[in-house]
PDB file of C-alpha atoms and ligand atoms in Angstrom:
ATOM      1  CA  MET A 547    -132.524 150.341-202.499  1.00 61.00           C
ATOM      2  CA  GLY A 548    -133.787 151.832-205.808  1.00 86.00           C
ATOM      3  CA  ARG A 549    -131.984 151.884-209.109  1.00 92.00           C
ATOM      4  CA  GLY A 550    -129.416 154.676-209.451  1.00 96.00           C
ATOM      5  CA  ARG A 551    -129.607 157.429-212.062  1.00 97.00           C
ATOM      6  CA  PHE A 552    -127.510 157.694-215.194  1.00 98.00           C
ATOM      7  CA  ILE A 553    -126.390 161.220-216.152  1.00 98.00           C
ATOM      8  CA  THR A 554    -124.121 161.928-219.107  1.00 98.00           C
ATOM      9  CA  PHE A 555    -122.051 165.000-219.946  1.00 98.00           C
ATOM     10  CA  GLU A 556    -121.746 165.892-223.615  1.00 98.00           C
ATOM     11  CA  GLY A 557    -120.437 168.596-225.902  1.00 98.00           C
ATOM     12  CA  GLY A 558    -117.623 169.415-228.294  1.00 95.00           C
ATOM     13  CA  GLU A 559    -113.983 169.353-227.305  1.00 91.00           C
ATOM     14  CA  GLY A 560    -112.816 171.623-224.509  1.00 91.00           C
ATOM     15  CA  VAL A 561    -116.305 172.704-223.369  1.00 96.00           C
ATOM     16  CA  GLY A 562    -115.558 171.707-219.770  1.00 95.00           C
ATOM     17  CA  LYS A 563    -117.151 168.260-219.331  1.00 97.00           C
ATOM     18  CA  THR A 564    -114.300 166.851-217.271  1.00 94.00           C
ATOM     19  CA  THR A 565    -114.275 169.944-215.046  1.00 95.00           C
ATOM     20  CA  GLN A 566    -118.059 170.060-214.546  1.00 98.00           C
ATOM     21  CA  ILE A 567    -118.506 166.361-213.843  1.00 98.00           C
ATOM     22  CA  GLN A 568    -116.532 166.914-210.617  1.00 98.00           C
ATOM     23  CA  ILE A 569    -118.943 169.708-209.610  1.00 98.00           C
ATOM     24  CA  ALA A 570    -121.842 167.320-210.200  1.00 98.00           C
ATOM     25  CA  ARG A 571    -120.110 164.617-208.172  1.00 98.00           C
ATOM     26  CA  ASP A 572    -119.581 166.987-205.223  1.00 98.00           C
ATOM     27  CA  THR A 573    -123.222 168.124-205.343  1.00 97.00           C
ATOM     28  CA  LEU A 574    -124.506 164.544-205.287  1.00 97.00           C
ATOM     29  CA  GLU A 575    -122.125 163.373-202.579  1.00 97.00           C
ATOM     30  CA  ARG A 576    -123.195 166.275-200.380  1.00 97.00           C
ATOM     31  CA  ALA A 577    -126.765 164.980-200.778  1.00 95.00           C
ATOM     32  CA  GLY A 578    -125.577 161.559-199.497  1.00 96.00           C
ATOM     33  CA  ILE A 579    -125.666 159.832-202.887  1.00 97.00           C
ATOM     34  CA  GLU A 580    -123.046 157.257-203.867  1.00 98.00           C
ATOM     35  CA  VAL A 581    -121.506 158.267-207.198  1.00 98.00           C
ATOM     36  CA  VAL A 582    -119.462 156.534-209.894  1.00 98.00           C
ATOM     37  CA  VAL A 583    -117.649 158.850-212.336  1.00 98.00           C
ATOM     38  CA  THR A 584    -116.615 157.284-215.609  1.00 98.00           C
ATOM     39  CA  ARG A 585    -115.958 158.148-219.249  1.00 98.00           C
ATOM     40  CA  GLU A 586    -116.253 157.013-222.855  1.00 98.00           C
ATOM     41  CA  PRO A 587    -114.599 155.664-224.775  1.00 98.00           C
ATOM     42  CA  GLY A 588    -113.178 153.868-221.748  1.00 98.00           C
ATOM     43  CA  GLY A 589    -114.253 153.238-218.173  1.00 98.00           C
ATOM     44  CA  THR A 590    -112.931 149.657-217.771  1.00 98.00           C
ATOM     45  CA  PRO A 591    -109.400 148.334-218.425  1.00 98.00           C
ATOM     46  CA  MET A 592    -110.385 146.748-221.731  1.00 98.00           C
ATOM     47  CA  ALA A 593    -112.463 149.741-222.868  1.00 98.00           C
ATOM     48  CA  GLU A 594    -109.541 152.047-221.966  1.00 98.00           C
ATOM     49  CA  ALA A 595    -107.298 149.914-224.199  1.00 98.00           C
ATOM     50  CA  ILE A 596    -109.784 150.436-227.051  1.00 98.00           C
ATOM     51  CA  ARG A 597    -109.753 154.185-226.264  1.00 98.00           C
ATOM     52  CA  GLU A 598    -105.998 154.264-226.815  1.00 97.00           C
ATOM     53  CA  LEU A 599    -106.468 152.595-230.207  1.00 97.00           C
ATOM     54  CA  LEU A 600    -109.136 155.143-231.128  1.00 97.00           C
ATOM     55  CA  LEU A 601    -107.366 158.320-230.047  1.00 96.00           C
ATOM     56  CA  ALA A 602    -103.804 157.640-231.222  1.00 95.00           C
ATOM     57  CA  PRO A 603    -102.900 159.743-234.276  1.00 92.00           C
ATOM     58  CA  ARG A 604    -101.862 157.355-237.096  1.00 92.00           C
ATOM     59  CA  ASP A 605    -100.784 157.487-240.751  1.00 93.00           C
ATOM     60  CA  GLU A 606    -103.204 154.721-241.811  1.00 95.00           C
ATOM     61  CA  PRO A 607    -106.645 156.198-242.635  1.00 95.00           C
ATOM     62  CA  VAL A 608    -109.246 154.879-240.164  1.00 96.00           C
ATOM     63  CA  HIS A 609    -112.429 153.723-241.894  1.00 97.00           C
ATOM     64  CA  GLN A 610    -115.583 155.252-240.381  1.00 96.00           C
ATOM     65  CA  LEU A 611    -117.012 151.761-239.723  1.00 97.00           C
ATOM     66  CA  THR A 612    -113.866 150.703-237.848  1.00 98.00           C
ATOM     67  CA  GLU A 613    -114.204 153.786-235.658  1.00 98.00           C
ATOM     68  CA  LEU A 614    -117.925 153.199-235.123  1.00 98.00           C
ATOM     69  CA  LEU A 615    -117.537 149.514-234.209  1.00 98.00           C
ATOM     70  CA  LEU A 616    -114.647 150.196-231.840  1.00 98.00           C
ATOM     71  CA  MET A 617    -116.744 152.864-230.053  1.00 98.00           C
ATOM     72  CA  PHE A 618    -119.523 150.331-229.545  1.00 98.00           C
ATOM     73  CA  ALA A 619    -117.106 147.519-228.611  1.00 98.00           C
ATOM     74  CA  ALA A 620    -115.748 149.736-225.826  1.00 98.00           C
ATOM     75  CA  ARG A 621    -119.319 150.713-224.890  1.00 98.00           C
ATOM     76  CA  ALA A 622    -120.516 147.094-224.636  1.00 98.00           C
ATOM     77  CA  GLN A 623    -117.741 146.330-222.161  1.00 98.00           C
ATOM     78  CA  HIS A 624    -118.419 149.518-220.208  1.00 98.00           C
ATOM     79  CA  VAL A 625    -122.227 149.263-220.103  1.00 98.00           C
ATOM     80  CA  HIS A 626    -122.353 145.609-219.091  1.00 98.00           C
ATOM     81  CA  GLY A 627    -119.213 145.498-216.948  1.00 98.00           C
ATOM     82  CA  LYS A 628    -119.600 148.757-215.043  1.00 98.00           C
ATOM     83  CA  ILE A 629    -122.586 151.032-215.701  1.00 98.00           C
ATOM     84  CA  ILE A 630    -125.464 148.579-215.316  1.00 98.00           C
ATOM     85  CA  PRO A 631    -123.984 146.867-212.213  1.00 98.00           C
ATOM     86  CA  ALA A 632    -123.488 150.289-210.560  1.00 98.00           C
ATOM     87  CA  LEU A 633    -127.049 151.434-211.360  1.00 98.00           C
ATOM     88  CA  GLU A 634    -128.453 148.153-210.069  1.00 97.00           C
ATOM     89  CA  ALA A 635    -126.490 148.649-206.843  1.00 97.00           C
ATOM     90  CA  GLY A 636    -128.248 152.031-206.395  1.00 97.00           C
ATOM     91  CA  GLN A 637    -125.252 154.178-207.346  1.00 98.00           C
ATOM     92  CA  TRP A 638    -125.557 157.201-209.607  1.00 98.00           C
ATOM     93  CA  VAL A 639    -123.356 157.068-212.687  1.00 98.00           C
ATOM     94  CA  LEU A 640    -121.894 160.266-214.159  1.00 98.00           C
ATOM     95  CA  CYS A 641    -120.386 159.572-217.560  1.00 98.00           C
ATOM     96  CA  ASP A 642    -118.123 161.892-219.578  1.00 98.00           C
ATOM     97  CA  ARG A 643    -119.643 161.262-223.039  1.00 98.00           C
ATOM     98  CA  PHE A 644    -121.884 158.378-224.131  1.00 98.00           C
ATOM     99  CA  THR A 645    -123.900 157.407-227.215  1.00 98.00           C
ATOM    100  CA  ASP A 646    -124.926 161.000-227.992  1.00 98.00           C
ATOM    101  CA  ALA A 647    -121.234 161.496-228.834  1.00 98.00           C
ATOM    102  CA  THR A 648    -121.499 158.701-231.404  1.00 98.00           C
ATOM    103  CA  TYR A 649    -124.485 160.384-233.063  1.00 98.00           C
ATOM    104  CA  ALA A 650    -122.602 163.694-233.018  1.00 98.00           C
ATOM    105  CA  TYR A 651    -119.058 162.589-233.992  1.00 97.00           C
ATOM    106  CA  GLN A 652    -119.569 159.479-236.126  1.00 98.00           C
ATOM    107  CA  GLY A 653    -123.006 160.591-237.403  1.00 98.00           C
ATOM    108  CA  GLY A 654    -122.773 164.385-237.707  1.00 97.00           C
ATOM    109  CA  GLY A 655    -118.994 164.586-237.996  1.00 97.00           C
ATOM    110  CA  ARG A 656    -118.112 161.575-240.165  1.00 97.00           C
ATOM    111  CA  GLY A 657    -121.436 161.123-241.967  1.00 97.00           C
ATOM    112  CA  VAL A 658    -122.375 157.605-240.761  1.00 98.00           C
ATOM    113  CA  PRO A 659    -126.141 157.167-241.405  1.00 98.00           C
ATOM    114  CA  ARG A 660    -128.196 157.513-238.206  1.00 97.00           C
ATOM    115  CA  GLN A 661    -129.930 154.155-238.749  1.00 98.00           C
ATOM    116  CA  ARG A 662    -126.604 152.305-238.445  1.00 98.00           C
ATOM    117  CA  ILE A 663    -125.921 153.953-235.119  1.00 98.00           C
ATOM    118  CA  GLU A 664    -129.451 153.181-233.905  1.00 98.00           C
ATOM    119  CA  LEU A 665    -128.950 149.517-234.795  1.00 98.00           C
ATOM    120  CA  LEU A 666    -125.766 149.231-232.735  1.00 98.00           C
ATOM    121  CA  GLU A 667    -127.255 151.272-229.890  1.00 98.00           C
ATOM    122  CA  GLN A 668    -130.138 148.804-229.639  1.00 98.00           C
ATOM    123  CA  LEU A 669    -127.791 145.801-229.847  1.00 98.00           C
ATOM    124  CA  VAL A 670    -125.405 147.043-227.156  1.00 98.00           C
ATOM    125  CA  GLN A 671    -127.753 148.921-224.822  1.00 98.00           C
ATOM    126  CA  GLY A 672    -131.222 147.500-225.430  1.00 97.00           C
ATOM    127  CA  ASP A 673    -133.584 150.146-224.055  1.00 95.00           C
ATOM    128  CA  MET A 674    -131.015 151.629-221.688  1.00 97.00           C
ATOM    129  CA  ARG A 675    -130.603 155.420-222.215  1.00 98.00           C
ATOM    130  CA  PRO A 676    -129.269 158.201-219.972  1.00 98.00           C
ATOM    131  CA  ASP A 677    -131.864 159.614-217.559  1.00 97.00           C
ATOM    132  CA  HIS A 678    -130.407 163.073-218.145  1.00 98.00           C
ATOM    133  CA  VAL A 679    -127.974 164.483-220.696  1.00 98.00           C
ATOM    134  CA  ILE A 680    -126.148 167.674-219.741  1.00 98.00           C
ATOM    135  CA  LEU A 681    -125.024 169.306-222.981  1.00 98.00           C
ATOM    136  CA  LEU A 682    -122.263 171.858-222.484  1.00 98.00           C
ATOM    137  CA  ASP A 683    -122.522 174.102-225.501  1.00 98.00           C
ATOM    138  CA  ALA A 684    -120.005 176.701-226.661  1.00 97.00           C
ATOM    139  CA  PRO A 685    -118.905 178.137-230.004  1.00 97.00           C
ATOM    140  CA  VAL A 686    -116.476 175.696-231.632  1.00 95.00           C
ATOM    141  CA  ALA A 687    -113.580 178.164-231.595  1.00 94.00           C
ATOM    142  CA  THR A 688    -113.941 178.675-227.816  1.00 94.00           C
ATOM    143  CA  GLY A 689    -113.729 174.947-227.021  1.00 92.00           C
ATOM    144  CA  MET A 690    -110.902 174.368-229.495  1.00 89.00           C
ATOM    145  CA  ALA A 691    -108.842 177.185-227.987  1.00 89.00           C
ATOM    146  CA  ARG A 692    -109.342 175.804-224.458  1.00 88.00           C
ATOM    147  CA  ALA A 693    -108.486 172.224-225.445  1.00 84.00           C
ATOM    148  CA  ARG A 694    -105.424 173.196-227.460  1.00 82.00           C
ATOM    149  CA  ALA A 695    -104.031 175.403-224.723  1.00 82.00           C
ATOM    150  CA  ARG A 696    -104.112 172.305-222.511  1.00 79.00           C
ATOM    151  CA  SER A 697    -102.693 169.307-224.432  1.00 77.00           C
ATOM    152  CA  VAL A 698    -101.312 167.886-227.691  1.00 83.00           C
ATOM    153  CA  PRO A 699    -104.231 167.196-230.121  1.00 85.00           C
ATOM    154  CA  ASP A 700    -105.400 163.545-230.365  1.00 88.00           C
ATOM    155  CA  ARG A 701    -106.704 161.981-233.621  1.00 88.00           C
ATOM    156  CA  PHE A 702    -110.119 163.672-233.257  1.00 88.00           C
ATOM    157  CA  GLU A 703    -108.725 167.021-232.173  1.00 85.00           C
ATOM    158  CA  GLN A 704    -106.673 167.159-235.392  1.00 85.00           C
ATOM    159  CA  GLU A 705    -109.918 167.613-237.393  1.00 87.00           C
ATOM    160  CA  GLN A 706    -110.918 170.958-238.929  1.00 86.00           C
ATOM    161  CA  LEU A 707    -113.435 173.535-237.721  1.00 90.00           C
ATOM    162  CA  ALA A 708    -116.237 172.378-240.085  1.00 94.00           C
ATOM    163  CA  PHE A 709    -116.140 168.874-238.538  1.00 95.00           C
ATOM    164  CA  PHE A 710    -116.685 170.333-235.054  1.00 95.00           C
ATOM    165  CA  GLN A 711    -119.405 172.663-236.316  1.00 96.00           C
ATOM    166  CA  ARG A 712    -121.386 169.658-237.649  1.00 97.00           C
ATOM    167  CA  ILE A 713    -120.934 167.986-234.261  1.00 97.00           C
ATOM    168  CA  ARG A 714    -122.237 171.018-232.406  1.00 98.00           C
ATOM    169  CA  ASP A 715    -125.257 171.277-234.748  1.00 98.00           C
ATOM    170  CA  CYS A 716    -126.045 167.582-234.243  1.00 98.00           C
ATOM    171  CA  TYR A 717    -125.909 167.836-230.439  1.00 98.00           C
ATOM    172  CA  LEU A 718    -128.170 170.905-230.440  1.00 98.00           C
ATOM    173  CA  GLN A 719    -130.655 169.195-232.738  1.00 98.00           C
ATOM    174  CA  ARG A 720    -130.834 166.142-230.462  1.00 98.00           C
ATOM    175  CA  ALA A 721    -131.383 168.399-227.450  1.00 98.00           C
ATOM    176  CA  GLN A 722    -134.152 170.263-229.241  1.00 98.00           C
ATOM    177  CA  ASN A 723    -135.899 166.976-230.070  1.00 98.00           C
ATOM    178  CA  ASP A 724    -136.025 165.827-226.418  1.00 97.00           C
ATOM    179  CA  PRO A 725    -136.082 168.904-224.144  1.00 97.00           C
ATOM    180  CA  LEU A 726    -137.125 167.002-220.999  1.00 95.00           C
ATOM    181  CA  ARG A 727    -134.053 164.772-220.968  1.00 97.00           C
ATOM    182  CA  TYR A 728    -131.475 167.217-222.368  1.00 98.00           C
ATOM    183  CA  HIS A 729    -130.262 170.252-220.430  1.00 98.00           C
ATOM    184  CA  VAL A 730    -128.315 172.732-222.555  1.00 98.00           C
ATOM    185  CA  VAL A 731    -125.797 174.809-220.604  1.00 98.00           C
ATOM    186  CA  ASP A 732    -124.022 177.830-222.085  1.00 98.00           C
ATOM    187  CA  ALA A 733    -120.415 176.748-221.532  1.00 97.00           C
ATOM    188  CA  SER A 734    -118.877 179.891-222.996  1.00 97.00           C
ATOM    189  CA  ARG A 735    -119.410 181.704-219.675  1.00 97.00           C
ATOM    190  CA  SER A 736    -116.915 181.844-216.807  1.00 96.00           C
ATOM    191  CA  LEU A 737    -116.000 178.690-214.909  1.00 96.00           C
ATOM    192  CA  ASP A 738    -117.860 179.957-211.809  1.00 97.00           C
ATOM    193  CA  GLU A 739    -121.065 180.705-213.717  1.00 98.00           C
ATOM    194  CA  VAL A 740    -121.110 177.325-215.478  1.00 98.00           C
ATOM    195  CA  SER A 741    -120.287 175.475-212.244  1.00 98.00           C
ATOM    196  CA  GLN A 742    -123.156 177.222-210.436  1.00 98.00           C
ATOM    197  CA  GLN A 743    -125.632 176.184-213.131  1.00 98.00           C
ATOM    198  CA  ILE A 744    -124.406 172.573-213.032  1.00 98.00           C
ATOM    199  CA  ALA A 745    -124.749 172.436-209.237  1.00 98.00           C
ATOM    200  CA  ASP A 746    -128.296 173.900-209.525  1.00 97.00           C
ATOM    201  CA  LEU A 747    -129.279 171.484-212.279  1.00 97.00           C
ATOM    202  CA  VAL A 748    -128.043 168.407-210.440  1.00 97.00           C
ATOM    203  CA  GLY A 749    -129.615 169.680-207.228  1.00 96.00           C
ATOM    204  CA  ASP A 750    -132.976 169.949-209.062  1.00 94.00           C
ATOM    205  CA  VAL A 751    -132.699 166.358-210.297  1.00 92.00           C
ATOM    206  CA  VAL A 752    -132.149 165.155-206.717  1.00 93.00           C
ATOM    207  CA  ARG A 753    -135.014 167.292-205.337  1.00 91.00           C
ATOM    208  CA  ASN A 754    -137.420 166.071-208.041  1.00 89.00           C
ATOM    209  CA  LEU A 755    -136.655 162.480-207.113  1.00 83.00           C
ATOM    210  CA  THR A 756    -136.789 162.857-203.374  1.00 74.00           C
ATOM    211  CA  GLY A 757    -139.795 165.198-203.354  1.00 65.00           C
TER     212      GLY A 757
HETATM  213  N1  LIG B 710    -115.755 160.196-229.263  1.00 51.25           N
HETATM  214  C1  LIG B 710    -116.405 159.839-230.424  1.00 51.25           C
HETATM  215  O1  LIG B 710    -115.983 160.210-231.519  1.00 51.25           O
HETATM  216  N2  LIG B 710    -117.512 159.049-230.350  1.00 51.25           N
HETATM  217  C2  LIG B 710    -117.993 158.580-229.173  1.00 51.25           C
HETATM  218  O2  LIG B 710    -118.996 157.845-229.157  1.00 51.25           O
HETATM  219  C3  LIG B 710    -117.312 158.966-227.971  1.00 51.25           C
HETATM  220  C4  LIG B 710    -116.201 159.792-228.056  1.00 51.25           C
HETATM  221  C5  LIG B 710    -117.812 158.472-226.650  1.00 51.25           C
HETATM  222  C6  LIG B 710    -112.330 161.628-226.606  1.00 51.25           C
HETATM  223  O3  LIG B 710    -113.260 162.261-225.800  1.00 51.25           O
HETATM  224  C7  LIG B 710    -112.731 161.689-228.047  1.00 51.25           C
HETATM  225  O4  LIG B 710    -113.603 160.612-228.370  1.00 51.25           O
HETATM  226  C8  LIG B 710    -113.488 162.942-228.365  1.00 51.25           C
HETATM  227  C9  LIG B 710    -114.726 162.485-229.120  1.00 51.25           C
HETATM  228  C10 LIG B 710    -114.534 161.023-229.353  1.00 51.25           C
HETATM  229  N3  LIG B 710    -112.638 163.727-229.169  1.00 51.25           N
HETATM  230  N4  LIG B 710    -112.676 164.946-229.327  1.00 51.25           N
HETATM  231  N5  LIG B 710    -112.580 166.004-229.599  1.00 51.25           N
HETATM  232  P1  LIG B 710    -112.848 163.144-224.571  1.00 51.25           P
HETATM  233  O5  LIG B 710    -114.125 163.544-223.897  1.00 51.25           O
HETATM  234  O6  LIG B 710    -111.849 162.467-223.740  1.00 51.25           O
HETATM  235  O7  LIG B 710    -112.089 164.376-225.242  1.00 51.25           O
HETATM  236  P2  LIG B 710    -112.455 165.860-225.357  1.00 51.25           P
HETATM  237  O8  LIG B 710    -113.819 166.178-225.739  1.00 51.25           O
HETATM  238  O9  LIG B 710    -111.407 166.354-226.262  1.00 51.25           O
HETATM  239  O10 LIG B 710    -112.396 166.325-223.875  1.00 51.25           O
HETATM  240  P3  LIG B 710    -111.592 167.476-223.328  1.00 51.25           P
HETATM  241  O11 LIG B 710    -110.717 168.154-224.316  1.00 51.25           O
HETATM  242  O12 LIG B 710    -110.929 166.878-222.126  1.00 51.25           O
HETATM  243  O13 LIG B 710    -112.659 168.538-223.008  1.00 51.25           O
HETATM  244  P4  LIG B 710    -113.613 168.740-221.775  1.00 51.25           P
HETATM  245  O14 LIG B 710    -113.568 167.602-220.831  1.00 51.25           O
HETATM  246  O15 LIG B 710    -114.948 169.115-222.295  1.00 51.25           O
HETATM  247  O16 LIG B 710    -113.011 170.035-221.099  1.00 51.25           O
HETATM  248  P5  LIG B 710    -112.130 170.177-219.750  1.00 51.25           P
HETATM  249  O17 LIG B 710    -110.973 169.252-219.758  1.00 51.25           O
HETATM  250  O18 LIG B 710    -112.993 170.190-218.563  1.00 51.25           O
HETATM  251  O19 LIG B 710    -111.651 171.678-219.989  1.00 51.25           O
HETATM  252  C11 LIG B 710    -110.741 172.007-221.018  1.00 51.25           C
HETATM  253  C12 LIG B 710    -109.886 173.212-220.565  1.00 51.25           C
HETATM  254  O20 LIG B 710    -110.716 174.364-220.486  1.00 51.25           O
HETATM  255  C13 LIG B 710    -109.281 173.033-219.171  1.00 51.25           C
HETATM  256  O21 LIG B 710    -108.025 173.642-219.162  1.00 51.25           O
HETATM  257  C14 LIG B 710    -110.255 173.799-218.256  1.00 51.25           C
HETATM  258  O22 LIG B 710    -109.660 174.289-217.099  1.00 51.25           O
HETATM  259  C15 LIG B 710    -110.727 174.896-219.163  1.00 51.25           C
HETATM  260  N6  LIG B 710    -112.125 175.328-218.900  1.00 51.25           N
HETATM  261  C16 LIG B 710    -113.195 174.527-218.637  1.00 51.25           C
HETATM  262  N7  LIG B 710    -114.312 175.272-218.469  1.00 51.25           N
HETATM  263  C17 LIG B 710    -113.940 176.575-218.648  1.00 51.25           C
HETATM  264  C18 LIG B 710    -114.658 177.825-218.598  1.00 51.25           C
HETATM  265  N8  LIG B 710    -115.981 177.880-218.365  1.00 51.25           N
HETATM  266  N9  LIG B 710    -113.953 178.940-218.838  1.00 51.25           N
HETATM  267  C19 LIG B 710    -112.622 178.891-219.087  1.00 51.25           C
HETATM  268  N10 LIG B 710    -111.890 177.763-219.137  1.00 51.25           N
HETATM  269  C20 LIG B 710    -112.542 176.608-218.925  1.00 51.25           C
END
């Protein structure tokens, strides 16, 4: 049995990651592939507890280093306790956000220097990176409207438009720098159109691997 593949879903808030990851799961399962769907921050009981700490709105200002280190603490638990064991068992892992979100939110959004993120990425992940990153891209106002129609804003969702614009710019820049690994999907289209493109994309990944 070969190693599984690691595919992450990224983008600003409300772009449809959680919805589209289920389309990807269905496509893979129909091709007979065993799939693990997970998310960040979170994915294991301890990492989910760290997620609650990170997302809860609070009066105390959260220092950008506290936020950064908690993201990577959750990630260490998730990568070593769940993602790597699944990949080694031949399963495909679909993850709702991963380290690209740290570059976008803590780097682009909060202004943490990229080198600090790279240092922690290397410490926690070694050379492990997603095989494919599906970037769901939509104008900030579109994603914000969708997310806010759905639930009460968490600590991140309480940020202003300019914060989310920097995040979008950072994601698009990363995708432009590595076009073979990143797949940018226009998420402002209808649910059916986006879902069709995701199913096609994931189908292509499977076909390329199986010849
Ligand atoms: N964060 C970070 O700062 N650093 C990190 O390293 C990591 C994360 C890993 C939690 O993430 C927060 O953690 C996140 C960044 C930070 N904060 N923010 N913002 P999260 O992924 O759990 O939270 P989120 O980005 O806010 O996810 P979301 O709001 O659940 O959005 P989504 O998963 O992309 O969208 P969705 O739930 O699939 O869809 C939202 C709604 O839109 C829903 O009602 C859908 O039915 C609807 N929808 C979806 N697609 C469409 C289309 N195409 N048309 C119309 N309506 C649609």
